[in-house]
CSV table of C-alpha atoms in Angstrom, one decimal:
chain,number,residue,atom,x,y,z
A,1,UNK,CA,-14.8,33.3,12.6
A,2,UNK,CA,-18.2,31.7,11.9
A,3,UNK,CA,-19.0,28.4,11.4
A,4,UNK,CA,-21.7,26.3,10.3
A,5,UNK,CA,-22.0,24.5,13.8
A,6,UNK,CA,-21.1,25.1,17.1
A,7,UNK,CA,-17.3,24.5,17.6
A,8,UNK,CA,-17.4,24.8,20.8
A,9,UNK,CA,-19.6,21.8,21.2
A,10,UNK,CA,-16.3,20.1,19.1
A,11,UNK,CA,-15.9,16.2,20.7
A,12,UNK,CA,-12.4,14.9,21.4
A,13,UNK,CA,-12.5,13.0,18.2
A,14,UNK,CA,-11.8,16.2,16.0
A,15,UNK,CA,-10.0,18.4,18.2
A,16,UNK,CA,-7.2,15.7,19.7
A,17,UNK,CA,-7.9,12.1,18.4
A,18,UNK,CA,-7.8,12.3,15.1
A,19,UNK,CA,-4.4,14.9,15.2
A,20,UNK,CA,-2.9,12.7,17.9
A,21,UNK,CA,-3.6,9.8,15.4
A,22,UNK,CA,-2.6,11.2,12.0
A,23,UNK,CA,0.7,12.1,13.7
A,24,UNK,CA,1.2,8.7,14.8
A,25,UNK,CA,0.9,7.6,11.6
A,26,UNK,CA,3.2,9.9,9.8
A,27,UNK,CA,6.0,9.0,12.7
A,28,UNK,CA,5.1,5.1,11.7
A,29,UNK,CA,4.6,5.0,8.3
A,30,UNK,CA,6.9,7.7,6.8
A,31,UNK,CA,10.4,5.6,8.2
A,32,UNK,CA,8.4,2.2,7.5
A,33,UNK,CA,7.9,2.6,4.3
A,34,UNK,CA,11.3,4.5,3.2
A,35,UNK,CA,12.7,1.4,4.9
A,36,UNK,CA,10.7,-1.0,2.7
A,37,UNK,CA,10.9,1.2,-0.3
A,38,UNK,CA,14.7,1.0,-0.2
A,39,UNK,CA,15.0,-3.1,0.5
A,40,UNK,CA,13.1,-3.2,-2.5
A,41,UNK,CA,15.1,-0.9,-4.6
A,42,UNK,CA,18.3,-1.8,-3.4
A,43,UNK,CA,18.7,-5.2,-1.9
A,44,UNK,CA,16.4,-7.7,-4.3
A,45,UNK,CA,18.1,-7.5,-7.6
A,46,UNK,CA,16.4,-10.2,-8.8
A,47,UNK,CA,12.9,-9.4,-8.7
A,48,UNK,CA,9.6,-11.6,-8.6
A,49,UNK,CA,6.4,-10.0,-9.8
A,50,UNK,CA,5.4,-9.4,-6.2
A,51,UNK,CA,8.4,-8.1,-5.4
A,52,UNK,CA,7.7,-4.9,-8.0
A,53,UNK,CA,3.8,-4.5,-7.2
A,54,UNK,CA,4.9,-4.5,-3.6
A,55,UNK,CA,7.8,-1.9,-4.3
A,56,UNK,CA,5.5,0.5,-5.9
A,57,UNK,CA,3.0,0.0,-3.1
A,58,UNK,CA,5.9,1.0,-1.2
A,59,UNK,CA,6.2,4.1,-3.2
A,60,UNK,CA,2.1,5.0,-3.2
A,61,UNK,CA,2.2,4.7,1.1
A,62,UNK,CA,5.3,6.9,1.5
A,63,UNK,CA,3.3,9.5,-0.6
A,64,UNK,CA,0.3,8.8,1.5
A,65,UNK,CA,2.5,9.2,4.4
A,66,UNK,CA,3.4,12.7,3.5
A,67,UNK,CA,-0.3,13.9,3.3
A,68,UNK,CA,-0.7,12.3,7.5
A,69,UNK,CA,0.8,15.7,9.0
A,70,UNK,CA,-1.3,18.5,6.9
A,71,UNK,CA,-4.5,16.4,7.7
A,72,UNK,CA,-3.4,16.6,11.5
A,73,UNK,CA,-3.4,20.2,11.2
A,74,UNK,CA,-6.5,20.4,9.4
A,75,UNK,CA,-8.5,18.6,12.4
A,76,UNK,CA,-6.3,20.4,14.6
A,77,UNK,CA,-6.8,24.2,13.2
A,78,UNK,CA,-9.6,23.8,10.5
A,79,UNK,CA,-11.9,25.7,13.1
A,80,UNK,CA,-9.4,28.2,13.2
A,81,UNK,CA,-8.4,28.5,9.5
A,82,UNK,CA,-10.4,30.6,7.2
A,83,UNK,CA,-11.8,29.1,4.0
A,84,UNK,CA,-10.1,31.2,2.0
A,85,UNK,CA,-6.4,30.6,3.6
A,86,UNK,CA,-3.5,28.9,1.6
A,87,UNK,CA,-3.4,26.3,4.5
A,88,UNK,CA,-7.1,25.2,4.0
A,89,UNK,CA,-7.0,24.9,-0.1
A,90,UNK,CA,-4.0,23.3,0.3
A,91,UNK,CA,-5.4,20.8,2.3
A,92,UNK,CA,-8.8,20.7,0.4
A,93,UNK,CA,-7.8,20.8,-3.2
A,94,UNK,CA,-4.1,19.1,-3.2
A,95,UNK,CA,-3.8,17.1,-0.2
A,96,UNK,CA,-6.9,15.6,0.3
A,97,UNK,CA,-7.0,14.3,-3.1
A,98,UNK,CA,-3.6,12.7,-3.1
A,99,UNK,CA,-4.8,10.8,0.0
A,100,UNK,CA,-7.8,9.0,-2.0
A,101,UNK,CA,-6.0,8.4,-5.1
A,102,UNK,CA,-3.0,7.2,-2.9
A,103,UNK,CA,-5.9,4.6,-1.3
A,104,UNK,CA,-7.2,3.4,-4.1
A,105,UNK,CA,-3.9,2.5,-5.9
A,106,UNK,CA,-3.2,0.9,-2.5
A,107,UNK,CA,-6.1,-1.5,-3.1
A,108,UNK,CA,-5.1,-2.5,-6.7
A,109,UNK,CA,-1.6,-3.4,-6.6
A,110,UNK,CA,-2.8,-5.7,-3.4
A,111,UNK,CA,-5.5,-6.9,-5.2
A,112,UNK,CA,-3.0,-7.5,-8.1
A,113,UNK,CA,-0.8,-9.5,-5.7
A,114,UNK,CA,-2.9,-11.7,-4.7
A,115,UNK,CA,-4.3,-12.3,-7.9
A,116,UNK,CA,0.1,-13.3,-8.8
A,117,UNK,CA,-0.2,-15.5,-5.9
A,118,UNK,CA,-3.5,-17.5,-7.3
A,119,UNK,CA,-1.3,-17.7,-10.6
A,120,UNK,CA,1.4,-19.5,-8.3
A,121,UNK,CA,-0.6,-22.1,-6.5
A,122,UNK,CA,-2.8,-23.0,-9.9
A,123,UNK,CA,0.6,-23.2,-12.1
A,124,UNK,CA,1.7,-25.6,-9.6
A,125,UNK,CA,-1.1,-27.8,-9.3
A,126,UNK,CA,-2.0,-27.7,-13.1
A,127,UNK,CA,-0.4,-30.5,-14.1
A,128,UNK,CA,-1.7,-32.5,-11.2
A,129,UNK,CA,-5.3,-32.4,-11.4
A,130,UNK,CA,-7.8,-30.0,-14.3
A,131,UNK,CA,-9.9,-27.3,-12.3
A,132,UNK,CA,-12.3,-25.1,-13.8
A,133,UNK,CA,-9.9,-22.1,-13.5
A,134,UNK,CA,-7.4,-24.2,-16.0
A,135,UNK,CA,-10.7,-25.1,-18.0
A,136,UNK,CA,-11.8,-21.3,-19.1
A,137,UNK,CA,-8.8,-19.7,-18.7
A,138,UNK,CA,-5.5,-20.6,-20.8
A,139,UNK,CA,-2.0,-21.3,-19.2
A,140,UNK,CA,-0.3,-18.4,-20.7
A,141,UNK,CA,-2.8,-16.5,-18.4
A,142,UNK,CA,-1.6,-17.5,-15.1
A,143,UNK,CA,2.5,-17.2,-16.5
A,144,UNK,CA,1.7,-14.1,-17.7
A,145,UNK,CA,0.0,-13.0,-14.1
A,146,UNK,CA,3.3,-13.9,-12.5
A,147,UNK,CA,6.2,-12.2,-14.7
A,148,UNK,CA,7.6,-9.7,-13.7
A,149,UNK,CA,7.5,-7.4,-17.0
A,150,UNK,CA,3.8,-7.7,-16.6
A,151,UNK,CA,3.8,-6.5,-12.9
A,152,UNK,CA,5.8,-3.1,-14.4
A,153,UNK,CA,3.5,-2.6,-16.9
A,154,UNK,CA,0.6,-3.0,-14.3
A,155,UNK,CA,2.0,-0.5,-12.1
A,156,UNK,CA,2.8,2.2,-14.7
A,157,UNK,CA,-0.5,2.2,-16.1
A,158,UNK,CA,-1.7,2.3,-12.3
A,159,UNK,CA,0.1,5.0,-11.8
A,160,UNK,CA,-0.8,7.2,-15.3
A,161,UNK,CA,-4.4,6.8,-14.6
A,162,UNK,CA,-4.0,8.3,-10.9
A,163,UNK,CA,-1.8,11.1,-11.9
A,164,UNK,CA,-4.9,11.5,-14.3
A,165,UNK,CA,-7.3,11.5,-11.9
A,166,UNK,CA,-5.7,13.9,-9.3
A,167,UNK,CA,-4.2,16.1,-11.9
A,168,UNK,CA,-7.7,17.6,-13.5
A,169,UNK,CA,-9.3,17.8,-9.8
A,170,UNK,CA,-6.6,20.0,-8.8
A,171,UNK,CA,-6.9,22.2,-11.8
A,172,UNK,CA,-10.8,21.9,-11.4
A,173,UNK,CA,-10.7,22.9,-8.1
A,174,UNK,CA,-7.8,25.8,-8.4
A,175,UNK,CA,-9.6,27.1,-11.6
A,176,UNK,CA,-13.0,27.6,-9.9
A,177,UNK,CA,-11.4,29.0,-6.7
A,178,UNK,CA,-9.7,31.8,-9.0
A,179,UNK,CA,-12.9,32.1,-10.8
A,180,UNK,CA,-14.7,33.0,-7.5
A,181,UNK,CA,-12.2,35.7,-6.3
A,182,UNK,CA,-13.9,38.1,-3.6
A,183,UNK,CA,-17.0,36.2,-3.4
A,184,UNK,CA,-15.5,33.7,-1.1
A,185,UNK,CA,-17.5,34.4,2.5
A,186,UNK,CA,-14.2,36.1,4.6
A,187,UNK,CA,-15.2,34.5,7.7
A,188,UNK,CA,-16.3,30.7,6.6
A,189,UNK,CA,-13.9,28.6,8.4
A,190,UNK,CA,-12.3,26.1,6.6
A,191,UNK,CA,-13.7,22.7,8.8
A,192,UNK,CA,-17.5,23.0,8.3
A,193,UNK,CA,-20.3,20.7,7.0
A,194,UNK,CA,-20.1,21.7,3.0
A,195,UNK,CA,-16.4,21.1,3.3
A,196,UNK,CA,-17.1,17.2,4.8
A,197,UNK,CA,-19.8,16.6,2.3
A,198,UNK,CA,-17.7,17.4,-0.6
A,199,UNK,CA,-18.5,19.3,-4.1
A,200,UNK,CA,-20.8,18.1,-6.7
A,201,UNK,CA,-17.2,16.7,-8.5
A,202,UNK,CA,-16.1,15.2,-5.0
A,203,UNK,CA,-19.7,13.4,-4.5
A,204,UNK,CA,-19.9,12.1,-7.9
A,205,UNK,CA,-16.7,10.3,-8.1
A,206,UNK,CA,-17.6,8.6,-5.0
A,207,UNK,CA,-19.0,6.0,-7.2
A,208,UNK,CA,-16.4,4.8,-9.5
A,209,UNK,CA,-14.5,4.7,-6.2
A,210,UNK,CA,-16.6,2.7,-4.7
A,211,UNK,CA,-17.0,0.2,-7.3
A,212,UNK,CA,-13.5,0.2,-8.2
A,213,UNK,CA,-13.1,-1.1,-3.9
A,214,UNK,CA,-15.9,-4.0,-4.2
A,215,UNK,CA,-14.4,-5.3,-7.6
A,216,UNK,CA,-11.3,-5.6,-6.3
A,217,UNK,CA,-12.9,-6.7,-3.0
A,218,UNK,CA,-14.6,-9.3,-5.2
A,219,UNK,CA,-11.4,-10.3,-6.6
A,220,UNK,CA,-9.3,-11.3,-3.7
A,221,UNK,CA,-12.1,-12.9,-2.1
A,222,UNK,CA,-12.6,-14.9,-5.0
A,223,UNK,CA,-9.1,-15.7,-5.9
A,224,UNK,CA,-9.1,-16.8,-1.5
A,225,UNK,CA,-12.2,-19.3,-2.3
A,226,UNK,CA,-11.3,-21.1,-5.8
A,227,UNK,CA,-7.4,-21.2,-4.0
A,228,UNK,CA,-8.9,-23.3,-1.5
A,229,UNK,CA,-11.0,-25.4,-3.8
A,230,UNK,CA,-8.2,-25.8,-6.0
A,231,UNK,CA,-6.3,-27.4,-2.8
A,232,UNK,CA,-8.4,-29.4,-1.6
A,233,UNK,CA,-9.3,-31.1,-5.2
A,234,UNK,CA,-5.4,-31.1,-5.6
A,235,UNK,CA,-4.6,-32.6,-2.5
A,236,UNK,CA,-6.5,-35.9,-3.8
A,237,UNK,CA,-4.2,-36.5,-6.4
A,238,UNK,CA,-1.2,-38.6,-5.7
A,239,UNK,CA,0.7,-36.9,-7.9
A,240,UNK,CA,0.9,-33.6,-6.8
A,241,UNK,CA,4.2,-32.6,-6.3
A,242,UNK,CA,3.4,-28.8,-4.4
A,243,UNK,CA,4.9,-28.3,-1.1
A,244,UNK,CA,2.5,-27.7,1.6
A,245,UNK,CA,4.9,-25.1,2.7
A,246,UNK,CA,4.0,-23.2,-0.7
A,247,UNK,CA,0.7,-24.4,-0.4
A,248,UNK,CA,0.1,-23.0,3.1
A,249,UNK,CA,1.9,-19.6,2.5
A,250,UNK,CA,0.4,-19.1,-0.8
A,251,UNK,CA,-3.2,-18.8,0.8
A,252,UNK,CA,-1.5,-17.2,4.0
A,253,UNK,CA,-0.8,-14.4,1.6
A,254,UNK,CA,-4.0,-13.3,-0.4
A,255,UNK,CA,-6.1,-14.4,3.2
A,256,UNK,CA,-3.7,-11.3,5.0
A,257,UNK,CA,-4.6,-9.2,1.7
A,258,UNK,CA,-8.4,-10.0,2.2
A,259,UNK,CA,-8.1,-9.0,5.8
A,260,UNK,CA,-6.6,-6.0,5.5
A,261,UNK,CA,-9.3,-4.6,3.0
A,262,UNK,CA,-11.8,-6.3,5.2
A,263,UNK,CA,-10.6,-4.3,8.1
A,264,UNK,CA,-9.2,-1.4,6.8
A,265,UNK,CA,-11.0,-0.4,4.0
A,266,UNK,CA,-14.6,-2.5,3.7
A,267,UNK,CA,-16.1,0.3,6.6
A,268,UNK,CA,-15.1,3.7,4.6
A,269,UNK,CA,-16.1,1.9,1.7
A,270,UNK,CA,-19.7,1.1,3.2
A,271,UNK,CA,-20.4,4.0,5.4
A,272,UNK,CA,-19.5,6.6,2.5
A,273,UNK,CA,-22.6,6.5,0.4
A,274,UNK,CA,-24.4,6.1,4.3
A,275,UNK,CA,-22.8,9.3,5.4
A,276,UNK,CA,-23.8,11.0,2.0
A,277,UNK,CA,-27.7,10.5,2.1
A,278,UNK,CA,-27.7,11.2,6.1
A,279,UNK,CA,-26.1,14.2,5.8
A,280,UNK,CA,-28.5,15.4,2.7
A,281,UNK,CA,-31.2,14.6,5.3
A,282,UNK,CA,-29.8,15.8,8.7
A,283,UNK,CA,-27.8,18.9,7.5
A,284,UNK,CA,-30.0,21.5,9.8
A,285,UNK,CA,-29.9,19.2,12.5
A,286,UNK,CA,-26.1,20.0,13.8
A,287,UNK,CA,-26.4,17.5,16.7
A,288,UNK,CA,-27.1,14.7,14.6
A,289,UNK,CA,-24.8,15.7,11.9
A,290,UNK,CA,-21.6,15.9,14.0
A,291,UNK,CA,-21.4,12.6,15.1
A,292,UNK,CA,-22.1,10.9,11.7
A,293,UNK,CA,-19.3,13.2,10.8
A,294,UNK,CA,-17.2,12.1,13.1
A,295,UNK,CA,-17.9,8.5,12.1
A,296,UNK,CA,-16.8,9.3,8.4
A,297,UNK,CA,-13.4,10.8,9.6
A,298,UNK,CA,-12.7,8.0,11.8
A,299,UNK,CA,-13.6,5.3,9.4
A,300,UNK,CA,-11.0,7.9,6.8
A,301,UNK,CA,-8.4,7.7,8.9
A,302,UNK,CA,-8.5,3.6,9.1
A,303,UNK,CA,-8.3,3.7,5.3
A,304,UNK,CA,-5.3,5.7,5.5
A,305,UNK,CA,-4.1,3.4,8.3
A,306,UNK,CA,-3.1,0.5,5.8
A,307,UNK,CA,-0.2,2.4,4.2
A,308,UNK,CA,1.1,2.3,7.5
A,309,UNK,CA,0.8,-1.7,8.7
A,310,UNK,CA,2.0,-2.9,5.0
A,311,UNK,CA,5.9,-3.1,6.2
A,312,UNK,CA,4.4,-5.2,8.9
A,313,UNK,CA,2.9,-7.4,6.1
A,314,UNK,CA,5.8,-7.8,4.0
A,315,UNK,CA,8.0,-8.8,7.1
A,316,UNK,CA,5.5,-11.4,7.6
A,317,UNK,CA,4.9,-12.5,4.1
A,318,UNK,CA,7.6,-12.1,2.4
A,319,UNK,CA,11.4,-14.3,3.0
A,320,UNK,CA,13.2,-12.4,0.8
A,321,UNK,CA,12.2,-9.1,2.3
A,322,UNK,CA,12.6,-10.2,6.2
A,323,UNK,CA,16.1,-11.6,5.2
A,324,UNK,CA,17.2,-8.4,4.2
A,325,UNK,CA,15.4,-6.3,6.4
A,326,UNK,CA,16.9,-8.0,9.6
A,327,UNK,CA,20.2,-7.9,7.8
A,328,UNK,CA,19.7,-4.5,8.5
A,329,UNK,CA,19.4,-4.1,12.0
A,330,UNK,CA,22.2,-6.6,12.2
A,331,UNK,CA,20.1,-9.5,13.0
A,332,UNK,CA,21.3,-11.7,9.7
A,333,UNK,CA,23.9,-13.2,7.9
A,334,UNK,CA,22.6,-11.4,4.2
A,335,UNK,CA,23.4,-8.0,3.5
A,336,UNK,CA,22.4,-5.8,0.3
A,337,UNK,CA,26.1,-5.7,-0.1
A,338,UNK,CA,26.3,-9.3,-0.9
A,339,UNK,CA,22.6,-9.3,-2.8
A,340,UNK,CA,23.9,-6.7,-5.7
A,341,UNK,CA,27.2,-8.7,-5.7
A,342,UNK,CA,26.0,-11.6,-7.1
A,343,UNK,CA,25.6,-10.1,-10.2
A,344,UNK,CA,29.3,-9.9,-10.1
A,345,UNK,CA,30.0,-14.2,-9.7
A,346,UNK,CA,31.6,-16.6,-11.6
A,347,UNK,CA,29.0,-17.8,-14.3
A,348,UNK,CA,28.3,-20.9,-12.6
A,349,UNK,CA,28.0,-19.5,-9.0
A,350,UNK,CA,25.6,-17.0,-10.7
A,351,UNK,CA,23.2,-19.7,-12.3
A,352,UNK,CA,23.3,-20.9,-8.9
A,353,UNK,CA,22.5,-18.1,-7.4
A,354,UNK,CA,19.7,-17.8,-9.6
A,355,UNK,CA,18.5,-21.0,-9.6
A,356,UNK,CA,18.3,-20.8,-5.9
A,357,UNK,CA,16.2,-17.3,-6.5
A,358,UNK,CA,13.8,-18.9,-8.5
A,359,UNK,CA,12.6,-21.6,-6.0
A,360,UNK,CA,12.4,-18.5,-3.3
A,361,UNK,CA,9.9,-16.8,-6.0
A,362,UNK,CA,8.1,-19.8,-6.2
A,363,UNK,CA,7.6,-20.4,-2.7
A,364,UNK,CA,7.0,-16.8,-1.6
């Protein structure tokens, strides 16, 4: 088959690294995350509101887990696969999308954690000292940031408005394939510049993407920045009655979250509109093309990589979660078991079971 560029001139990057990688990921992520999905589902019956944004995050990187193997084939065999091939519109019209959708509802329930976390540390420093956050902002904004019943609703809407997104691209896309019929070229393989670039529909919802990354960027970096003012302005009052323990693993947490969109997702999210209006302008140039597009992929597939290192996280992070987790592997005295049979106590071994819950949530 033809191509739009020279295959055999293909770098390592497309033909091995980036299947070898994707792979890796799916072998990673997919038992990670079904692991961590479970714990959450199963072993914490009483819930904090990070524990249900970080169970549906759970949920969005198993999906994005699924898409890993297809998109090692396509690097794999997208020189070899015809345009017009069930393998390739698979890839480019279902697959493909659920990736990005999966990324960006990735970045707002983090950014939503963190966000429950600044609610923690500036409920419990309120009373100790007035900061411009308690200033403009009313109290019932921060409770409300950290119930639980506010997480769900947070996360259902989430999701409705990404099944909403995906669901009219894929009918877009499969609507104007059908429409097109025979005049698809027979021998345009299915990797190839046009494909990488994206459609008119594809370029143009680059920006909303885009800006939905820095404002949440924006977010986390400012909840990070007014978390540390408010400690420092806290820690001069002598009656402040926060831990340093919850002070330290409060900002512990949204500093990790920062990081990981720092690391992970800040390149893709720079390079993207780069890569656009280079390729616009170096499209008949193949040797300068292919190694921007090889760039782009690369930059892709560390996006993709977060959904894969947030088990990590929420080992780290989170008690509740390592207790349970190691209580799986044997390595603690907890078990799920004994989590959902609490529900089952005397009344008064209950409320202290409960009791002891809430100053976990508090602290976590």
């Amino acid at each position: 088959p033809k191509s739009y560029f020279q295959f055999s001139k293909f770098h390592n990057t497309t033909l091995f690294l980036l299947p070898f990688l994707y792979s890796l990921l799916f072998l990673t992520g997919l038992p990670g995350n079904a692991m961590s999905l479970w714990v959450f589902l199963r072993c914490i019956s009483n819930k904090t509101s990070t524990h249900v944004y970080l169970s549906n995050l759970s949920l969005s990187n198993l999906l994005l887990s699924f898409t890993t193997p297809f998109l090692a084939a396509y690097y794999a065999q997208g020189s070899v696969w015809l345009q017009s091939s069930f393998m390739c519109q698979l890839v480019l019209h279902s697959v493909t999308p659920l990736l990005h959708i999966n990324i960006y509802i990735g970045v707002t329930i983090l950014t939503w954690v963190a966000l429950s976390r600044f609610a923690t540390i500036i409920q419990h420093t309120h009373a100790a000292r007035q900061s411009a956050c308690t200033t403009l902002l009313p109290a019932s904004f921060f409770a409300c940031l950290r119930k639980a019943s506010i997480a769900y609703r947070v996360c259902a809407a989430v999701w409705v408005l990404a099944v909403g997104c995906i669901v009219p691209v894929t009918v877009y896309y499969s609507v104007k394939e059908a429409a097109r019929g025979n005049e698809v070229v027979a021998d345009v393989v299915c990797y190839n510049p046009a494909v990488e670039i994206g459609g008119g529909l594809s370029t143009a919802s680059c920006v909303p993407a885009i800006t939905i990354f820095f404002i949440c960027f924006l977010l986390v970096l400012l909840s990070y920045v007014t978390v540390l003012r408010h400690i420092r302005r806290s820690s001069r009052s002598t009656n402040i009655a926060t831990s340093h323990s919850l002070l330290g693993r409060v900002i512990r947490n949204i500093l990790v979250i920062q990081v990981v969109l720092a690391v992970c997702l800040l390149p893709h999210h720079v390079f993207k509109p780069i890569f656009i209006s280079l390729v616009l302008q170096q499209l008949a140039h193949p040797d300068v093309f292919f190694p921007i597009l090889q760039v782009k992929n690369c930059l892709l597939f560390l996006a993709a990589l977060r959904g894969s290192t947030d088990p990590v996280v929420y080992f780290l992070l989170d008690k509740t979660f390592r207790s349970h987790t190691l209580s799986l592997f044997g390595r603690h005295s907890n078990t799920c078991s004994s989590s959902e049979s609490s529900s089952r106590r005397e009344p008064g071994e209950k409320n202290s079971n409960q009791e002891q819950e809430t100053v976990r949530g508090r602290e976590e």
